[in-house]
Tab-separated table of C-alpha atoms (C1' of nucleotides) in Angstrom:
chain	number	residue	atom	x	y	z
D	77	MET	CA	-23.685	-9.476	25.673
D	78	GLU	CA	-22.083	-8.686	22.374
D	79	GLU	CA	-23.075	-5.168	23.117
D	80	PHE	CA	-21.705	-5.421	26.552
D	81	GLU	CA	-18.325	-6.668	25.452
D	82	ASN	CA	-18.038	-3.824	23.039
D	83	GLN	CA	-18.897	-1.306	25.667
D	84	GLU	CA	-16.201	-2.584	27.943
D	85	LEU	CA	-13.667	-2.499	25.207
D	86	PHE	CA	-14.515	1.089	24.392
D	87	LYS	CA	-14.308	2.086	28.006
D	88	LYS	CA	-11.010	0.369	28.456
D	89	ASN	CA	-9.645	2.315	25.528
D	90	ASN	CA	-11.129	5.613	26.543
D	91	ILE	CA	-13.255	6.151	23.505
D	92	LYS	CA	-16.916	6.887	23.251
D	93	ASN	CA	-19.360	4.095	22.767
D	94	THR	CA	-21.190	5.028	19.594
D	95	LYS	CA	-23.662	3.155	17.481
D	96	HIS	CA	-21.337	3.163	14.503
D	97	ARG	CA	-18.324	1.976	16.389
D	98	ASN	CA	-20.397	-0.915	17.625
D	99	LEU	CA	-21.459	-1.812	14.143
D	100	VAL	CA	-17.927	-1.728	12.805
D	101	LEU	CA	-16.574	-3.676	15.721
D	102	ASP	CA	-19.242	-6.320	15.262
D	103	VAL	CA	-18.242	-6.789	11.655
D	104	LEU	CA	-14.607	-7.055	12.641
D	105	LYS	CA	-15.410	-9.645	15.259
D	106	GLU	CA	-17.361	-11.752	12.828
D	107	SER	CA	-14.719	-11.663	10.197
D	108	GLN	CA	-12.134	-14.349	10.607
D	109	PHE	CA	-9.749	-12.649	8.241
D	110	PRO	CA	-8.545	-9.214	7.335
D	111	ILE	CA	-11.134	-7.259	5.421
D	112	THR	CA	-11.023	-3.989	3.608
D	113	THR	CA	-12.717	-0.792	4.617
D	114	GLU	CA	-15.027	-1.185	1.710
D	115	ASP	CA	-15.982	-4.719	2.695
D	116	ILE	CA	-17.091	-3.383	6.024
D	117	TYR	CA	-19.039	-0.656	4.322
D	118	LEU	CA	-20.828	-3.109	2.052
D	119	LYS	CA	-21.640	-5.497	4.848
D	120	LEU	CA	-23.170	-2.738	6.872
D	121	GLN	CA	-25.195	-1.539	3.911
D	122	GLU	CA	-26.618	-5.008	3.418
D	123	ARG	CA	-27.792	-4.901	6.972
D	124	GLY	CA	-29.514	-1.626	6.356
D	125	ALA	CA	-27.130	0.431	8.442
D	126	HIS	CA	-26.638	3.946	7.241
D	127	ILE	CA	-22.984	4.795	7.702
D	128	SER	CA	-20.646	6.692	5.475
D	129	LEU	CA	-17.397	5.354	4.146
D	130	SER	CA	-15.368	8.152	5.627
D	131	THR	CA	-16.797	7.382	9.024
D	132	ILE	CA	-15.556	3.846	8.706
D	133	TYR	CA	-12.120	5.078	7.789
D	134	ARG	CA	-12.154	7.301	10.834
D	135	ILE	CA	-13.366	4.554	13.119
D	136	LEU	CA	-10.714	2.171	11.896
D	137	ASP	CA	-8.123	4.831	12.465
D	138	VAL	CA	-9.224	5.257	16.044
D	139	PHE	CA	-9.260	1.513	16.609
D	140	ALA	CA	-5.800	1.207	15.116
D	141	ASN	CA	-4.404	3.999	17.253
D	142	LYS	CA	-5.751	2.305	20.332
D	143	GLY	CA	-4.240	-0.935	19.215
D	144	MET	CA	-7.633	-2.582	19.031
D	145	VAL	CA	-6.940	-3.656	15.490
D	146	VAL	CA	-3.846	-3.839	13.373
D	147	LYS	CA	-3.520	-2.713	9.835
D	148	ALA	CA	-2.216	-5.443	7.640
D	149	ILE	CA	-1.211	-5.359	4.067
D	150	ILE	CA	-1.659	-8.347	1.890
D	151	SER	CA	0.229	-8.222	-1.315
D	152	GLU	CA	2.209	-10.070	-3.888
D	153	GLY	CA	2.736	-9.164	-7.462
D	154	SER	CA	1.113	-5.878	-8.169
D	155	LYS	CA	-1.858	-6.075	-5.841
D	156	ALA	CA	-1.644	-4.262	-2.558
D	157	MET	CA	-4.566	-3.684	-0.305
D	158	VAL	CA	-4.702	-2.404	3.205
D	159	GLU	CA	-6.774	-4.380	5.597
D	160	LEU	CA	-7.463	-4.893	9.228
D	161	GLN	CA	-6.957	-7.804	11.465
D	162	HIS	CA	-7.809	-8.625	14.995
D	163	LEU	CA	-5.436	-8.245	17.809
D	164	GLU	CA	-4.601	-11.832	18.466
D	165	HIS	CA	-1.240	-12.746	17.201
D	166	LYS	CA	-1.741	-14.697	14.063
D	167	HIS	CA	-0.273	-15.017	10.618
D	168	HIS	CA	-1.714	-15.834	7.258
D	169	LEU	CA	-1.017	-18.157	4.457
D	170	ILE	CA	-2.244	-16.663	1.213
D	171	CYS	CA	-2.917	-18.473	-2.029
D	172	LYS	CA	-1.478	-16.570	-4.959
D	173	GLU	CA	-4.012	-18.055	-7.296
D	174	CYS	CA	-7.369	-17.819	-5.568
D	175	ASN	CA	-6.432	-15.464	-2.731
D	176	LYS	CA	-7.742	-17.861	-0.170
D	177	ILE	CA	-6.413	-17.004	3.271
D	178	VAL	CA	-5.653	-19.539	5.943
D	179	ALA	CA	-4.664	-18.612	9.461
D	180	ILE	CA	-1.591	-20.109	11.048
D	181	GLU	CA	-1.541	-20.774	14.728
D	182	ASP	CA	2.094	-21.123	15.575
D	183	CYS	CA	4.538	-18.339	15.197
D	184	PRO	CA	8.153	-19.328	14.775
D	185	PHE	CA	9.287	-15.906	15.623
D	186	GLU	CA	9.026	-15.417	19.360
D	187	GLU	CA	12.386	-16.821	20.334
D	188	PHE	CA	14.085	-15.370	17.358
D	189	ALA	CA	12.981	-11.914	18.472
D	190	LYS	CA	14.806	-12.217	21.739
D	191	ALA	CA	18.041	-13.178	20.058
D	192	LEU	CA	17.592	-10.341	17.647
D	193	GLU	CA	17.096	-7.795	20.398
D	194	LYS	CA	20.409	-8.743	21.913
D	195	LYS	CA	22.146	-8.614	18.622
D	196	THR	CA	20.786	-5.303	17.401
D	197	ASP	CA	19.994	-3.494	20.635
D	198	PHE	CA	16.567	-2.648	19.265
D	199	ASP	CA	13.504	-2.714	21.445
D	200	ILE	CA	11.325	-5.014	19.377
D	201	THR	CA	7.608	-4.434	19.657
D	202	GLY	CA	6.046	-6.468	16.910
D	203	HIS	CA	6.328	-8.098	13.560
D	204	LYS	CA	4.356	-9.091	10.571
D	205	LEU	CA	4.680	-12.336	8.670
D	206	GLU	CA	2.881	-13.295	5.528
D	207	ILE	CA	3.374	-16.494	3.673
D	208	TYR	CA	2.604	-17.032	0.023
D	209	GLY	CA	2.021	-20.068	-2.053
D	210	TYR	CA	-0.581	-22.176	-3.785
D	211	CYS	CA	-3.383	-23.841	-1.907
D	212	PRO	CA	-4.184	-27.544	-2.357
D	213	ALA	CA	-6.872	-26.761	-4.919
D	214	CYS	CA	-4.735	-24.412	-7.009
D	215	LYS	CA	-1.505	-26.365	-6.929
D	216	GLU	CA	-2.580	-28.142	-10.146
Q	62	MET	CA	31.062	-2.956	-16.335
Q	63	GLU	CA	28.071	-1.621	-14.480
Q	64	GLU	CA	26.637	-1.014	-17.877
Q	65	PHE	CA	27.591	-4.405	-18.995
Q	66	GLU	CA	25.941	-6.157	-16.080
Q	67	ASN	CA	22.761	-4.291	-16.738
Q	68	GLN	CA	22.769	-5.204	-20.375
Q	69	GLU	CA	23.156	-8.867	-19.572
Q	70	LEU	CA	20.354	-8.713	-17.081
Q	71	PHE	CA	18.062	-7.101	-19.627
Q	72	LYS	CA	18.937	-9.619	-22.249
Q	73	LYS	CA	18.396	-12.496	-19.888
Q	74	ASN	CA	14.948	-11.175	-19.136
Q	75	ASN	CA	14.045	-10.420	-22.709
Q	76	ILE	CA	13.520	-6.726	-22.299
Q	77	LYS	CA	15.019	-3.849	-24.202
Q	78	ASN	CA	18.090	-2.155	-22.910
Q	79	THR	CA	17.046	1.458	-22.605
Q	80	LYS	CA	18.756	4.447	-21.083
Q	81	HIS	CA	16.020	4.875	-18.514
Q	82	ARG	CA	15.951	1.291	-17.438
Q	83	ASN	CA	19.670	1.514	-16.875
Q	84	LEU	CA	19.266	4.594	-14.737
Q	85	VAL	CA	16.555	3.038	-12.622
Q	86	LEU	CA	18.439	-0.193	-12.241
Q	87	ASP	CA	21.549	1.690	-11.149
Q	88	VAL	CA	19.611	3.451	-8.428
Q	89	LEU	CA	18.150	0.159	-7.273
Q	90	LYS	CA	21.574	-1.425	-7.147
Q	91	GLU	CA	22.977	1.407	-5.082
Q	92	SER	CA	20.170	1.380	-2.621
Q	93	GLN	CA	20.668	-1.044	0.200
Q	94	PHE	CA	17.050	-0.836	1.242
Q	95	PRO	CA	13.636	-0.659	-0.296
Q	96	ILE	CA	12.931	2.727	-1.772
Q	97	THR	CA	9.814	4.328	-3.130
Q	98	THR	CA	9.125	5.196	-6.713
Q	99	GLU	CA	9.378	8.830	-5.780
Q	100	ASP	CA	12.753	8.368	-4.130
Q	101	ILE	CA	14.038	6.981	-7.378
Q	102	TYR	CA	12.539	9.885	-9.244
Q	103	LEU	CA	14.173	12.431	-6.947
Q	104	LYS	CA	17.546	10.742	-7.074
Q	105	LEU	CA	17.500	10.765	-10.815
Q	106	GLN	CA	16.482	14.401	-10.913
Q	107	GLU	CA	19.417	15.320	-8.704
Q	108	ARG	CA	21.664	13.678	-11.209
Q	109	GLY	CA	20.150	15.737	-13.973
Q	110	ALA	CA	18.386	12.846	-15.624
Q	111	HIS	CA	15.166	13.759	-17.329
Q	112	ILE	CA	12.718	10.976	-16.686
Q	113	SER	CA	9.046	11.098	-15.903
Q	114	LEU	CA	7.474	9.593	-12.837
Q	115	SER	CA	5.088	7.478	-14.850
Q	116	THR	CA	7.999	6.012	-16.740
Q	117	ILE	CA	9.542	4.912	-13.477
Q	118	TYR	CA	6.292	3.290	-12.454
Q	119	ARG	CA	6.217	1.474	-15.750
Q	120	ILE	CA	9.820	0.384	-15.509
Q	121	LEU	CA	9.338	-0.932	-12.009
Q	122	ASP	CA	6.311	-2.818	-13.187
Q	123	VAL	CA	8.314	-4.492	-15.896
Q	124	PHE	CA	11.118	-5.333	-13.490
Q	125	ALA	CA	8.640	-6.764	-11.025
Q	126	ASN	CA	6.948	-8.886	-13.648
Q	127	LYS	CA	10.295	-10.299	-14.662
Q	128	GLY	CA	11.092	-11.014	-11.051
Q	129	MET	CA	14.074	-8.689	-11.143
Q	130	VAL	CA	12.755	-6.854	-8.135
Q	131	VAL	CA	10.105	-7.570	-5.559
Q	132	LYS	CA	7.495	-5.198	-4.339
Q	133	ALA	CA	7.538	-4.867	-0.602
Q	134	ILE	CA	5.272	-2.991	1.688
Q	135	ILE	CA	6.543	-1.400	4.824
Q	136	SER	CA	3.883	-0.318	7.211
Q	137	GLU	CA	2.830	0.170	10.785
Q	138	GLY	CA	0.265	2.517	12.189
Q	139	SER	CA	-1.278	4.421	9.361
Q	140	LYS	CA	1.678	4.606	7.024
Q	141	ALA	CA	1.783	2.218	4.149
Q	142	MET	CA	4.117	2.620	1.275
Q	143	VAL	CA	4.937	0.337	-1.548
Q	144	GLU	CA	8.578	-0.115	-2.232
Q	145	LEU	CA	11.002	-2.250	-4.060
Q	146	GLN	CA	13.690	-4.519	-2.902
Q	147	HIS	CA	16.338	-6.582	-4.476
Q	148	LEU	CA	15.981	-10.220	-5.073
Q	149	GLU	CA	18.131	-11.578	-2.290
Q	150	HIS	CA	16.193	-13.018	0.571
Q	151	LYS	CA	16.385	-10.579	3.415
Q	152	HIS	CA	14.189	-9.090	6.091
Q	153	HIS	CA	14.069	-5.729	7.736
Q	154	LEU	CA	13.933	-4.334	11.197
Q	155	ILE	CA	12.181	-0.993	11.142
Q	156	CYS	CA	12.299	1.711	13.790
Q	157	LYS	CA	8.828	3.050	14.486
Q	158	GLU	CA	10.240	6.369	15.581
Q	159	CYS	CA	12.856	7.342	13.020
Q	160	ASN	CA	12.023	4.811	10.306
Q	161	LYS	CA	15.560	3.612	10.205
Q	162	ILE	CA	15.791	0.260	8.476
Q	163	VAL	CA	18.263	-2.439	9.361
Q	164	ALA	CA	18.660	-5.610	7.365
Q	165	ILE	CA	18.556	-8.964	9.064
Q	166	GLU	CA	20.672	-11.758	7.757
Q	167	ASP	CA	19.163	-14.853	9.257
Q	168	CYS	CA	15.697	-15.990	8.512
Q	169	PRO	CA	14.031	-18.177	11.094
Q	170	PHE	CA	11.461	-19.275	8.669
Q	171	GLU	CA	12.996	-21.813	6.338
Q	172	GLU	CA	12.433	-24.908	8.448
Q	173	PHE	CA	9.090	-23.726	9.638
Q	174	ALA	CA	7.924	-23.520	6.044
Q	175	LYS	CA	8.561	-27.190	5.471
Q	176	ALA	CA	6.526	-28.199	8.487
Q	177	LEU	CA	3.790	-25.871	7.388
Q	178	GLU	CA	3.644	-27.344	3.912
Q	179	LYS	CA	3.016	-30.760	5.352
Q	180	LYS	CA	0.400	-29.490	7.694
Q	181	THR	CA	-1.578	-27.390	5.233
Q	182	ASP	CA	-0.833	-29.115	1.939
Q	183	PHE	CA	-0.014	-25.741	0.418
Q	184	ASP	CA	2.828	-25.308	-2.005
Q	185	ILE	CA	4.694	-22.505	-0.287
Q	186	THR	CA	6.608	-20.185	-2.555
Q	187	GLY	CA	7.626	-17.273	-0.415
Q	188	HIS	CA	7.039	-15.111	2.572
Q	189	LYS	CA	7.510	-11.660	3.901
Q	190	LEU	CA	8.627	-10.771	7.380
Q	191	GLU	CA	8.901	-7.316	8.836
Q	192	ILE	CA	9.896	-6.557	12.360
Q	193	TYR	CA	9.036	-3.386	14.213
Q	194	GLY	CA	10.461	-1.708	17.247
Q	195	TYR	CA	12.596	1.144	18.470
Q	196	CYS	CA	16.206	1.497	17.491
Q	197	PRO	CA	18.938	2.063	20.087
Q	198	ALA	CA	18.825	5.816	19.558
Q	199	CYS	CA	15.048	6.120	19.833
Q	200	LYS	CA	14.510	3.725	22.711
Q	201	GLU	CA	14.933	6.631	25.189
W	115	DG	C1'	-32.439	18.411	30.601
W	116	DT	C1'	-28.369	21.320	29.517
W	117	DT	C1'	-23.724	21.742	28.296
W	118	DT	C1'	-19.510	20.509	25.953
W	119	DA	C1'	-16.574	17.820	23.444
W	120	DT	C1'	-16.685	14.313	20.132
W	121	DT	C1'	-18.482	11.983	16.186
W	122	DT	C1'	-20.719	11.800	11.824
W	123	DG	C1'	-22.328	12.856	6.842
W	124	DC	C1'	-21.465	14.975	2.855
W	125	DA	C1'	-18.906	16.874	-0.701
W	126	DA	C1'	-14.659	18.497	-2.003
W	127	DA	C1'	-9.600	17.902	-1.766
W	128	DT	C1'	-5.551	15.155	-1.934
W	129	DC	C1'	-2.398	11.475	-2.856
W	130	DA	C1'	-0.335	7.818	-5.337
W	131	DT	C1'	-0.769	5.300	-9.345
W	132	DT	C1'	-2.445	4.334	-14.068
W	133	DC	C1'	-3.784	5.381	-18.743
W	134	DG	C1'	-4.231	7.386	-23.662
W	135	DC	C1'	-2.020	9.106	-27.251
W	136	DA	C1'	1.521	11.344	-29.974
W	137	DT	C1'	6.543	11.170	-30.285
W	138	DT	C1'	10.930	9.000	-29.816
W	139	DC	C1'	14.001	5.217	-29.415
W	140	DG	C1'	16.171	0.442	-29.693
W	141	DC	C1'	16.775	-3.470	-32.200
W	142	DT	C1'	16.607	-6.147	-36.496
W	143	DT	C1'	16.980	-6.499	-41.310
W	144	DT	C1'	18.882	-4.803	-45.291
I	28	DA	C1'	25.140	2.764	-41.851
I	29	DA	C1'	19.974	3.582	-43.190
I	30	DA	C1'	15.035	1.979	-42.940
I	31	DG	C1'	11.231	-0.090	-40.679
I	32	DC	C1'	8.671	-1.811	-36.833
I	33	DG	C1'	7.238	-2.551	-32.356
I	34	DA	C1'	8.189	-1.094	-27.832
I	35	DA	C1'	9.259	2.736	-24.551
I	36	DT	C1'	8.588	7.429	-23.093
I	37	DG	C1'	6.560	12.152	-21.829
I	38	DC	C1'	2.856	14.647	-20.834
I	39	DG	C1'	-1.364	15.576	-18.994
I	40	DA	C1'	-5.597	13.817	-17.809
I	41	DA	C1'	-8.172	10.003	-15.407
I	42	DT	C1'	-8.785	6.946	-11.669
I	43	DG	C1'	-9.333	5.062	-7.074
I	44	DA	C1'	-8.513	5.015	-2.411
I	45	DT	C1'	-8.146	7.755	1.526
I	46	DT	C1'	-8.449	12.302	4.010
I	47	DT	C1'	-10.283	16.658	5.234
I	48	DG	C1'	-13.427	20.854	6.372
I	49	DC	C1'	-17.406	22.175	8.162
I	50	DA	C1'	-22.107	22.091	9.869
I	51	DA	C1'	-25.332	19.087	12.161
I	52	DA	C1'	-26.130	15.159	15.282
I	53	DT	C1'	-24.823	12.521	19.303
I	54	DA	C1'	-22.647	10.794	23.644
I	55	DA	C1'	-21.017	11.599	28.219
I	56	DA	C1'	-20.711	14.641	32.191
I	57	DC	C1'	-23.081	17.761	34.892
DNA sequence: GTTTATTTGCAAATCATTCGCATTCGCTTT
DNA sequence: AAAGCGAATGCGAATGATTTGCAAATAAAC
């Protein structure tokens, strides 16, 4: 069934259904939050899958081009890492101390976008919102 | 007076007032939008200033640590570049075709943040919002 | 099963950013 | 204004993440 879902998704996006794409997609599905390419690599190694890092980069590129995933960048201060997130529209609240990430359901932006389109005459296709702060445990 | 402003800013932040820091700060002041380290480097070269790229990285690091500038990341698709922006709170509307950047005055987020703090018990210190789309010229 | 285009592994290349060390510079104290 | 000290700078080399070239393996169509 997992397998089946994947297959459909690949078909819908016109890309081949390969063993490695399945593995990567499974990891992405399991992960509630953005993860790095390397995280995926390590997870797959733990499971005994033999897949090279560059393959993962390539797979993520394909997924991103098809809009199956979205590249996100989490940063503040000097850190800056590129990650992936699932398609659902969602934002994150990131603790500056412990890097804990919490997902936020509501998005205050939808209406604002419409007003902005009128004002700027842009065709707005998406947005990215990240919120920073200190989590309950790190507030001290 | 330019000079003078810079000097005050350096003093306020407890960092030395050097020729190179002045040059970099001037470029940052002139630039309405986030620019890359390399952009700064090229601009300074045009003006005949002799300054090494690594020095600019170091200067920007110092500025960022003092909160004089904020590192921003503009991305969509596979691009991802780290840039700098001035302190004022501002968001950007970015054209996916021509990369034109337009600043947005209003921020829909302020009230939302308060509600979110209550809900999550986080201490929220900041956020980053980037909006993507096609500008009037590229809408086609 | 064969064919054909695509995907993958591997190692090497590339890109931005950082670092080490010798030299120079800015600020403070005379 | 000159001397001394710690910080800032240039240069080139090191690092780390991501990309690429090419030959071999694989998936989808026939």
